PDB file of C-alpha atoms in Angstrom:
ATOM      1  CA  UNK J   1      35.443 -29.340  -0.509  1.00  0.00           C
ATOM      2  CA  UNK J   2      33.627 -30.050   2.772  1.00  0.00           C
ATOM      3  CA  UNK J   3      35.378 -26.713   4.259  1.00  0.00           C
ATOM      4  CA  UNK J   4      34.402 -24.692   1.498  1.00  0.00           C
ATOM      5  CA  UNK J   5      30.797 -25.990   1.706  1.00  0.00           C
ATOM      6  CA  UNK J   6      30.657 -25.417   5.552  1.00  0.00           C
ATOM      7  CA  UNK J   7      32.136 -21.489   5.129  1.00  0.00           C
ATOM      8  CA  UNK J   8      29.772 -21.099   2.387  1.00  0.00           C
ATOM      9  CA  UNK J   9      27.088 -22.400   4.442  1.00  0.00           C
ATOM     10  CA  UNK J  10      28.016 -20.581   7.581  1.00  0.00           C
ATOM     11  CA  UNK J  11      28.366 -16.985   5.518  1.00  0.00           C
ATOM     12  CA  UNK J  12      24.687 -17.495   4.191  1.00  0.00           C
ATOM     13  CA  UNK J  13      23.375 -18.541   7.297  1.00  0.00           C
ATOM     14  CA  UNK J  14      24.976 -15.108   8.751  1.00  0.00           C
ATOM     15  CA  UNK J  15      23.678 -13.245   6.163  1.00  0.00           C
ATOM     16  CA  UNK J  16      19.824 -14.795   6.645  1.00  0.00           C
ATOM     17  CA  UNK J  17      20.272 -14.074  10.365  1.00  0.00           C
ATOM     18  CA  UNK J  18      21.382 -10.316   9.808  1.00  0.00           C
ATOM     19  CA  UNK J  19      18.494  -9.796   7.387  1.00  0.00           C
ATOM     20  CA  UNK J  20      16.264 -11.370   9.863  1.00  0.00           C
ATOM     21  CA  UNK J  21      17.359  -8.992  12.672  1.00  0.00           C
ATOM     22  CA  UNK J  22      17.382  -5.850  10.704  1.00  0.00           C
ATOM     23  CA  UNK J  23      13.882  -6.884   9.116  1.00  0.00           C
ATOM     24  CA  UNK J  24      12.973  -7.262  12.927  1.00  0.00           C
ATOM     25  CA  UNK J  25      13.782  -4.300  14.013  1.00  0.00           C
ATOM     26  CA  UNK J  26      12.056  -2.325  10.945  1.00  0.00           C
ATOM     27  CA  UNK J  27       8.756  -3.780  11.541  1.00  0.00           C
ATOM     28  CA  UNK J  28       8.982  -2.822  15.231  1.00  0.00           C
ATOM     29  CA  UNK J  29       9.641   0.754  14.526  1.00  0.00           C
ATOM     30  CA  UNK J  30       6.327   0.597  12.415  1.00  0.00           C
ATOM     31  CA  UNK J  31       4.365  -1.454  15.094  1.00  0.00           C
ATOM     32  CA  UNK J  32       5.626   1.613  17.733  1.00  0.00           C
ATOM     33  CA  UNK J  33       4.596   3.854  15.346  1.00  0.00           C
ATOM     34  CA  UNK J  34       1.653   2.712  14.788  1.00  0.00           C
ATOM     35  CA  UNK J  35       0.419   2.885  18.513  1.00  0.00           C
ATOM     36  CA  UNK J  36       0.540   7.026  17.775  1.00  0.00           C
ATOM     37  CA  UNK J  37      -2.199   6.510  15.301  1.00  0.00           C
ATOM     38  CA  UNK J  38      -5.398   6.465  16.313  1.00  0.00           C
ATOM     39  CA  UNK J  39      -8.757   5.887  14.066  1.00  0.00           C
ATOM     40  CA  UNK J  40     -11.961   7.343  15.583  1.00  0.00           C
ATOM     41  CA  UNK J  41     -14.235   4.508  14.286  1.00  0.00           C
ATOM     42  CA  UNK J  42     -17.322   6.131  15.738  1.00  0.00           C
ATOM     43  CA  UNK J  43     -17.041   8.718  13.665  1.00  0.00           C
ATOM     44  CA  UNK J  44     -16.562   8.211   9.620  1.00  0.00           C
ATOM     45  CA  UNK J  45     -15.424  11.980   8.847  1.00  0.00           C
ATOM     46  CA  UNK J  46     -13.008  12.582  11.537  1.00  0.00           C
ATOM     47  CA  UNK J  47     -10.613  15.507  10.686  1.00  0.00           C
ATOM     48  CA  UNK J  48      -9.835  16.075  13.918  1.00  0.00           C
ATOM     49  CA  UNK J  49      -5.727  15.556  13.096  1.00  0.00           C
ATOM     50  CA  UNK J  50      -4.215  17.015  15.986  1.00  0.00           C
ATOM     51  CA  UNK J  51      -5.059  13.939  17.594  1.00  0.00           C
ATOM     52  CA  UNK J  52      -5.022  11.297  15.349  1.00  0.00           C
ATOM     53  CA  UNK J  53      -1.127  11.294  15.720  1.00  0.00           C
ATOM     54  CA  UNK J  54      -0.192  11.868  11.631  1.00  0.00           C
ATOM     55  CA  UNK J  55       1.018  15.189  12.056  1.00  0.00           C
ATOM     56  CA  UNK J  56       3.594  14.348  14.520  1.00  0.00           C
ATOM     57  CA  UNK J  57       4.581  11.920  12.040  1.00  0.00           C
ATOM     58  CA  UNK J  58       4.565  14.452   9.462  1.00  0.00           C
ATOM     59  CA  UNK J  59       6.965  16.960  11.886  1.00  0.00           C
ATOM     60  CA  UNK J  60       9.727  13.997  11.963  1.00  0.00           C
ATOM     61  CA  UNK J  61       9.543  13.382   8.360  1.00  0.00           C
ATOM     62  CA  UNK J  62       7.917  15.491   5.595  1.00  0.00           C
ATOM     63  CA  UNK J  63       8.311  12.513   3.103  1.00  0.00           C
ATOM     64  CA  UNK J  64       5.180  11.116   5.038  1.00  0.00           C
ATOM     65  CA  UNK J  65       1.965  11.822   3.100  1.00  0.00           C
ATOM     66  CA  UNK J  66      -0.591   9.583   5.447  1.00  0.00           C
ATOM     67  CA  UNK J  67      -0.884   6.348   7.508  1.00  0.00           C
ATOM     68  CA  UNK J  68      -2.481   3.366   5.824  1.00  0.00           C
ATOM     69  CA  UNK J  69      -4.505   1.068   8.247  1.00  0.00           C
ATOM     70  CA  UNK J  70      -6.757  -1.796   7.372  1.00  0.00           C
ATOM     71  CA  UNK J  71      -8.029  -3.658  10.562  1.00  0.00           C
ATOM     72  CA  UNK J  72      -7.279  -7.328  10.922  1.00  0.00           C
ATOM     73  CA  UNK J  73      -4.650  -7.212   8.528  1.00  0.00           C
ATOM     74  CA  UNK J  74      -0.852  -6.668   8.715  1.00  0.00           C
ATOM     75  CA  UNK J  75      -1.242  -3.819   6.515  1.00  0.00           C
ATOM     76  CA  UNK J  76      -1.318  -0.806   9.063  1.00  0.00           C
ATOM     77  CA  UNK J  77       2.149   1.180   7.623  1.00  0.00           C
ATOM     78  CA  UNK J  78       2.894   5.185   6.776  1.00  0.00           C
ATOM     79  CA  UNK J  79       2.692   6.175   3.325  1.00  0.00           C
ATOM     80  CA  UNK J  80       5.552   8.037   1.714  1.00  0.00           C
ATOM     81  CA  UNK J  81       5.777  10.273  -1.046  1.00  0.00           C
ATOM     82  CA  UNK J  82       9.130  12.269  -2.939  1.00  0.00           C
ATOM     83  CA  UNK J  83       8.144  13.497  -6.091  1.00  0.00           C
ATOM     84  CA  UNK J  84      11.495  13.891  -7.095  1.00  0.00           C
ATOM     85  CA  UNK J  85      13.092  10.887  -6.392  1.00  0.00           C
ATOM     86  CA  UNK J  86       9.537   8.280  -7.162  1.00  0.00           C
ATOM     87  CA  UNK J  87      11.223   4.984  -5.773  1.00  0.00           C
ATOM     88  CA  UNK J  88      13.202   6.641  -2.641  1.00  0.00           C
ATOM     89  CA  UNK J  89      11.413   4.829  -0.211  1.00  0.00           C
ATOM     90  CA  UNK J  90      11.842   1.601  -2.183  1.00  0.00           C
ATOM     91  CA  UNK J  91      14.794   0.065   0.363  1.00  0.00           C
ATOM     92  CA  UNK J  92      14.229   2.901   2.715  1.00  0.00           C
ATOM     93  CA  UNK J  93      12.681   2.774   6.353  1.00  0.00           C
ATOM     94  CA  UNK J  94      10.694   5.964   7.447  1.00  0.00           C
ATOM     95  CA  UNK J  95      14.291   7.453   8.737  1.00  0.00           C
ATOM     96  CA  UNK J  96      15.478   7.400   5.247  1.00  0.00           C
ATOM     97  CA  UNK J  97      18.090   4.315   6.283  1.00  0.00           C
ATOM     98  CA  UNK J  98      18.515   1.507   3.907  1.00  0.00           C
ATOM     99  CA  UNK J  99      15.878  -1.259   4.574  1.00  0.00           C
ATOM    100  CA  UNK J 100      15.027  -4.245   2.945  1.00  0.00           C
ATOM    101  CA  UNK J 101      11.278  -3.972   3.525  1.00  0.00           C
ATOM    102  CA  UNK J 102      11.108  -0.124   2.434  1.00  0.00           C
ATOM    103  CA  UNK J 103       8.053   1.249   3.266  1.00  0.00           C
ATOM    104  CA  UNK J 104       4.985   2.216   1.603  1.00  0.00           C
ATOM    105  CA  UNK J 105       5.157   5.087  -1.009  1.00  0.00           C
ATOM    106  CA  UNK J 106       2.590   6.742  -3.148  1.00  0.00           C
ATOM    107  CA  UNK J 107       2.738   7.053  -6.854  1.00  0.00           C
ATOM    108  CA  UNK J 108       5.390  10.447  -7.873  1.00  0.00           C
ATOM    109  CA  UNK J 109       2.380  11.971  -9.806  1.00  0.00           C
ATOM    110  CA  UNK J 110      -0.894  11.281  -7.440  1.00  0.00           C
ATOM    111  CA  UNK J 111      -1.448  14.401  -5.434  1.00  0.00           C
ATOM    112  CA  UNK J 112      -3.530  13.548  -2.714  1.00  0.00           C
ATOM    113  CA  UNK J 113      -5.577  16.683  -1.721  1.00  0.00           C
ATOM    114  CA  UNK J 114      -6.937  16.130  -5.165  1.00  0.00           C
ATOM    115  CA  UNK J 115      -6.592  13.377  -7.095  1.00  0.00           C
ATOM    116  CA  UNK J 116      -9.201  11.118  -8.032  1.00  0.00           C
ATOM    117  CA  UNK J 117      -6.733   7.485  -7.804  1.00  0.00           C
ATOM    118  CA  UNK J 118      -4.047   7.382  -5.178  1.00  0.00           C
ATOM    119  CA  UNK J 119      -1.718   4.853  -5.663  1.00  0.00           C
ATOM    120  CA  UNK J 120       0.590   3.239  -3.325  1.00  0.00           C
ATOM    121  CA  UNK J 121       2.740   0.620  -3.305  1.00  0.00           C
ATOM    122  CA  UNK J 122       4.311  -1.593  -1.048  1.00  0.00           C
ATOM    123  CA  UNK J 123       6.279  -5.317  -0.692  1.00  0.00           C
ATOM    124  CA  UNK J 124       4.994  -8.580  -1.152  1.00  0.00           C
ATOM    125  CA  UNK J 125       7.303 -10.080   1.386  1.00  0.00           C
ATOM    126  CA  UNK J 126       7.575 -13.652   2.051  1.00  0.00           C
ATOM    127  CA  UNK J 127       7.312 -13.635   5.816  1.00  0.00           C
ATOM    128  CA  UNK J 128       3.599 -11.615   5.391  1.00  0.00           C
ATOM    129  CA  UNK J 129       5.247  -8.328   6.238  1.00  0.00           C
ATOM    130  CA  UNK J 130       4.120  -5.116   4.604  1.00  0.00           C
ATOM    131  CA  UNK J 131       1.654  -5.819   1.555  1.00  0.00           C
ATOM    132  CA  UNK J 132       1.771  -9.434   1.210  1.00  0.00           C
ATOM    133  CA  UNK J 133      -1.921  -9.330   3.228  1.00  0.00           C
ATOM    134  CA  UNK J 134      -2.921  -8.059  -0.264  1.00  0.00           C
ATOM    135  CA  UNK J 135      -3.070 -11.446  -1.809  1.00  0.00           C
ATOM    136  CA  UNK J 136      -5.207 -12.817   0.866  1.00  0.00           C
ATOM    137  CA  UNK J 137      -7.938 -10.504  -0.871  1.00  0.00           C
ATOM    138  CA  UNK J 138      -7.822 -13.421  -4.009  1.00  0.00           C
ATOM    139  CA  UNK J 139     -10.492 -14.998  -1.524  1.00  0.00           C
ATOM    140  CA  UNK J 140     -13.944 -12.836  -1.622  1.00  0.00           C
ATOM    141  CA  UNK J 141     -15.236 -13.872   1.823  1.00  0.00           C
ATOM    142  CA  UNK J 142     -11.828 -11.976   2.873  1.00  0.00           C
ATOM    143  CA  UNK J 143     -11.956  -9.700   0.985  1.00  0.00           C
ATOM    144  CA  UNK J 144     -15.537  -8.940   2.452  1.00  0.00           C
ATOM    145  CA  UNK J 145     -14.176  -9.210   6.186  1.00  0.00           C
ATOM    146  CA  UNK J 146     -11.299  -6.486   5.340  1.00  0.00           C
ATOM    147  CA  UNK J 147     -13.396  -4.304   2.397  1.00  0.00           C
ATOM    148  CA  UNK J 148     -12.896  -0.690   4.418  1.00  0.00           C
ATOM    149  CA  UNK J 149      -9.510   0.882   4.197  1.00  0.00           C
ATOM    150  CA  UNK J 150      -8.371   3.726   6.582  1.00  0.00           C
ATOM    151  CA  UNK J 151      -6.160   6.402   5.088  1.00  0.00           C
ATOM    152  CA  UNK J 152      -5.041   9.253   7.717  1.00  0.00           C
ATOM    153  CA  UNK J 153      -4.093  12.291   6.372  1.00  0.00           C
ATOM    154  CA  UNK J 154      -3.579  15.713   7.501  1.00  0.00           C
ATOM    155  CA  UNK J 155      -6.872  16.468   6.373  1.00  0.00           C
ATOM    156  CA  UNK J 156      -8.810  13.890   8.442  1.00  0.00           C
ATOM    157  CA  UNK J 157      -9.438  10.231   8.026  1.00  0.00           C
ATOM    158  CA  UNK J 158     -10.624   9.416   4.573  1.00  0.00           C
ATOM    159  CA  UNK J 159     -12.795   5.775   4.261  1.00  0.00           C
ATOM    160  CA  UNK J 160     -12.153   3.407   1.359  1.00  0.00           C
ATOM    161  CA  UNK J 161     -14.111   0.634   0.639  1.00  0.00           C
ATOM    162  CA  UNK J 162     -13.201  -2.749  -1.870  1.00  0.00           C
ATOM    163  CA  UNK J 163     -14.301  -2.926  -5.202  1.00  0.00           C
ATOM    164  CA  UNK J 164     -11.971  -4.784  -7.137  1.00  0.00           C
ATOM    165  CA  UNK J 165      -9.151  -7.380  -6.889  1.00  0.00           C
ATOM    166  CA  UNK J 166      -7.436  -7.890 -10.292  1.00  0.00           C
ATOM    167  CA  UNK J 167      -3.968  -9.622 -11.082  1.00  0.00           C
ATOM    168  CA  UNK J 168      -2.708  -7.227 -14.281  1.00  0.00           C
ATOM    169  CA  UNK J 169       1.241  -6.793 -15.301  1.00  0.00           C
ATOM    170  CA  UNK J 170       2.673  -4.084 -14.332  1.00  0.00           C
ATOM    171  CA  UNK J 171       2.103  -1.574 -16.949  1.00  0.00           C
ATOM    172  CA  UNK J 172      -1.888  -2.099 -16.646  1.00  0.00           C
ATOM    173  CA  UNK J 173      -3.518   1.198 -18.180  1.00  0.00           C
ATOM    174  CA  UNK J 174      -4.942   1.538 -14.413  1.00  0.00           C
ATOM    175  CA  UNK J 175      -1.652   2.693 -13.317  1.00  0.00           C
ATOM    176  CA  UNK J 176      -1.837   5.680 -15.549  1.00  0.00           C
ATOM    177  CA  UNK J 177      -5.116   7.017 -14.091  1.00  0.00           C
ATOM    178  CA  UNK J 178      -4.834   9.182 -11.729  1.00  0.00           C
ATOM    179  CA  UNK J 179      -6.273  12.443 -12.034  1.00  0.00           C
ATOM    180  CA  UNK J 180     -10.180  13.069 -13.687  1.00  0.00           C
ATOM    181  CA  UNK J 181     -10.900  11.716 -17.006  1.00  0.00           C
ATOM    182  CA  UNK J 182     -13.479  12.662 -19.390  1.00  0.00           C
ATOM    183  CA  UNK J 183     -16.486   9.899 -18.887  1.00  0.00           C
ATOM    184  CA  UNK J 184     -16.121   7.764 -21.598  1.00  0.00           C
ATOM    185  CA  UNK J 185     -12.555   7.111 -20.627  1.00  0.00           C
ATOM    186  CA  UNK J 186     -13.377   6.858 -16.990  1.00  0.00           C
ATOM    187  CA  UNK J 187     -16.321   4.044 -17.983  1.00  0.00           C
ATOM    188  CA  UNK J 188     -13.607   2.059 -20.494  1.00  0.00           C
ATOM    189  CA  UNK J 189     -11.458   2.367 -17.409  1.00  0.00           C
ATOM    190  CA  UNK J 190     -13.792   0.798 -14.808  1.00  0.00           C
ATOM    191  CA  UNK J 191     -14.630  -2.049 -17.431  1.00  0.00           C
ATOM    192  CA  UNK J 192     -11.217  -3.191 -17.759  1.00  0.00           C
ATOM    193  CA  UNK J 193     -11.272  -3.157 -14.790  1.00  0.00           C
ATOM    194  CA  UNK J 194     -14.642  -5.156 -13.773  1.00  0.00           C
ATOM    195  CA  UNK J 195     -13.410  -7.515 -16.748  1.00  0.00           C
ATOM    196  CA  UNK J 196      -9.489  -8.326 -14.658  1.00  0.00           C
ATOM    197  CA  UNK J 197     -11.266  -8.319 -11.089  1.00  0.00           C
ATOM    198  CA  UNK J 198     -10.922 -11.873  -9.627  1.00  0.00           C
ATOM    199  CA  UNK J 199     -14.991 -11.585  -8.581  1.00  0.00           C
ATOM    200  CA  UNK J 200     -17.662  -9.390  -8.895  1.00  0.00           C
ATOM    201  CA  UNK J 201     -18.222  -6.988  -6.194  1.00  0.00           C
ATOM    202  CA  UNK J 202     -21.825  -4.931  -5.792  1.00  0.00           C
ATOM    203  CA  UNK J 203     -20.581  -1.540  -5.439  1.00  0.00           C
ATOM    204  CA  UNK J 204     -21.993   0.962  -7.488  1.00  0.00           C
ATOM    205  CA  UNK J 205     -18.993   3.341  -9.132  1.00  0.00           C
ATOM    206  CA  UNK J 206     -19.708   6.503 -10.566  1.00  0.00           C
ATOM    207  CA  UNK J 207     -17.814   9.175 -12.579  1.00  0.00           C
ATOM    208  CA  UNK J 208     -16.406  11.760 -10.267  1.00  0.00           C
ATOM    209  CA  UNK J 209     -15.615   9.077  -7.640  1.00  0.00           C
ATOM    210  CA  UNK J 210     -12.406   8.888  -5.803  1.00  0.00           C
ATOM    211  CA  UNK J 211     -10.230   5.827  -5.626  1.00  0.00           C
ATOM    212  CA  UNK J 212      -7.093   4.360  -3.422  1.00  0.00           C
ATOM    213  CA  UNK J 213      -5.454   1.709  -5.294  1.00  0.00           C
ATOM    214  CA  UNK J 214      -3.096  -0.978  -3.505  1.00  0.00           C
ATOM    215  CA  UNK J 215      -0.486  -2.693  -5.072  1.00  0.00           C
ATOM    216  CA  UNK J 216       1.998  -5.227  -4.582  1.00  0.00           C
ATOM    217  CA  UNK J 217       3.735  -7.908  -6.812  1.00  0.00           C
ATOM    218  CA  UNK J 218       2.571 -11.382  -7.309  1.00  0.00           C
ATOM    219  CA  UNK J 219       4.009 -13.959  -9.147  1.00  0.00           C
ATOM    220  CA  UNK J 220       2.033 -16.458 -11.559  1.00  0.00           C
ATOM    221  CA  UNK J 221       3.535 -14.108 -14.010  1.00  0.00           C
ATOM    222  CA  UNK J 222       6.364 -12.311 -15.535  1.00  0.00           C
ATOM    223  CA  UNK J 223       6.183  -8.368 -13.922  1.00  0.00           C
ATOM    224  CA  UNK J 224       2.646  -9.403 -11.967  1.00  0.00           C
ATOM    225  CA  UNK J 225       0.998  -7.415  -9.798  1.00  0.00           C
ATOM    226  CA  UNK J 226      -1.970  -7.373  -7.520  1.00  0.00           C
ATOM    227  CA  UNK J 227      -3.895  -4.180  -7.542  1.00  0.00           C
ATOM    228  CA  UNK J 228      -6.995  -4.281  -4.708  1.00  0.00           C
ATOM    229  CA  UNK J 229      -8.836  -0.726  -5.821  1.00  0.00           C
ATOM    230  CA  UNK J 230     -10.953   0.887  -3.100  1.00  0.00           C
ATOM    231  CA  UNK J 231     -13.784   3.525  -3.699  1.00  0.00           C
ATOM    232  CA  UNK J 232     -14.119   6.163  -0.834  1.00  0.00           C
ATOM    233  CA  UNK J 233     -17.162   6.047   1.199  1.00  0.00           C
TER     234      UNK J 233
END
């Protein structure tokens, strides 16, 4: 018995070490990534994409829709998108390789030259990787440190700002907005919405206005997730 429970041990140990290592080695493709990506903070309507590194990205892999980058957070990852296959990039890296971690994809039916909700979603993984920052947003003087969002696209740098944090399952009626409703479903949206948000938040919202919606699962409940919803600027 004592052998068994030592080769036991010793296989799961291996295995924890390998997942480490791969899981390593992910997240430092990302972080050498990232360095390609640059944000012209100076400037809050910068289209100027031939230098802001996401078309190269774009060139190496079509999949890639954008780069999502929130400063002082972990969260700083490319966004992927195949509208024929919605959870691809579920346990894939950005080489389309199996990966724990995955990486960042946007909602199948979200088009996002025109769109008024973009939604993207990402892991809550235990070491902080990925979008496990997200939950850090529970706390509103955080949330107020981190409220602008960076999304590069092909089209130029597009600013986000905070205006919810809500805890919903993961069938929430936000999910299914996406493209322009008429206004009284738009208002009954953005008051179920006000009514799950963790804390108010002064932002005015209007109808017409475009959204980027985070999410990532969290678990005080069965299927939770944490959705942090950003208006653009």
């Amino acid at each position: 018995m004592i052998t068994i429970c030592f080769i036991v041990f010793a296989i799961v140990l291996c295995y924890l070490i390998c997942n480490f290592n791969v899981d390593t080695q992910d997240q430092k493709q990302f972080d050498d990534m990232s360095q390609t990506i640059t944000v012209d903070e100076d400037n809050d309507n910068s289209n100027d994409n031939e230098n802001n590194g996401i078309t190269d990205l774009i060139n190496k892999n079509s999949d890639c829709i954008g780069w999502l980058r929130i400063n002082g957070t972990k969260i700083d990852y490319p966004i992927m998108q195949k509208k024929n296959n919605p959870q691809y990039y579920l346990r894939r890296d950005f080489n389309k390789q199996y990966s724990y971690m995955g990486t960042p994809f946007m909602d199948s039916r979200c088009n996002v030259n025109y769109d008024n909700n973009l939604i993207v979603y990402g892991h809550n993984m235990k070491d902080g990787k990925m979008f496990a920052d997200l939950l850090k947003y529970r706390d509103k003087s955080y949330c107020q440190e981190h409220s602008i969002i960076n999304f590069i696209t092909p089209n130029g740098v597009q600013k986000y700002e905070v205006i919810a944090v809500c805890k919903v399952k993961n069938d929430d009626e936000w999910y299914g907005y996406t493209c322009q409703k008429d206004k009284d479903s738009f208002h009954n949206l953005i008051s179920h919405i006000k009514d799950k948000s963790l804390y108010r938040i002064d932002e005015s919202i209007e109808y017409g206005d475009n959204f980027l919606t985070l999410s990532t699962c969290e678990y005080s409940q069965k299927d939770g997730r944490q959705i942090v919803i950003a208006v653009r600027i």
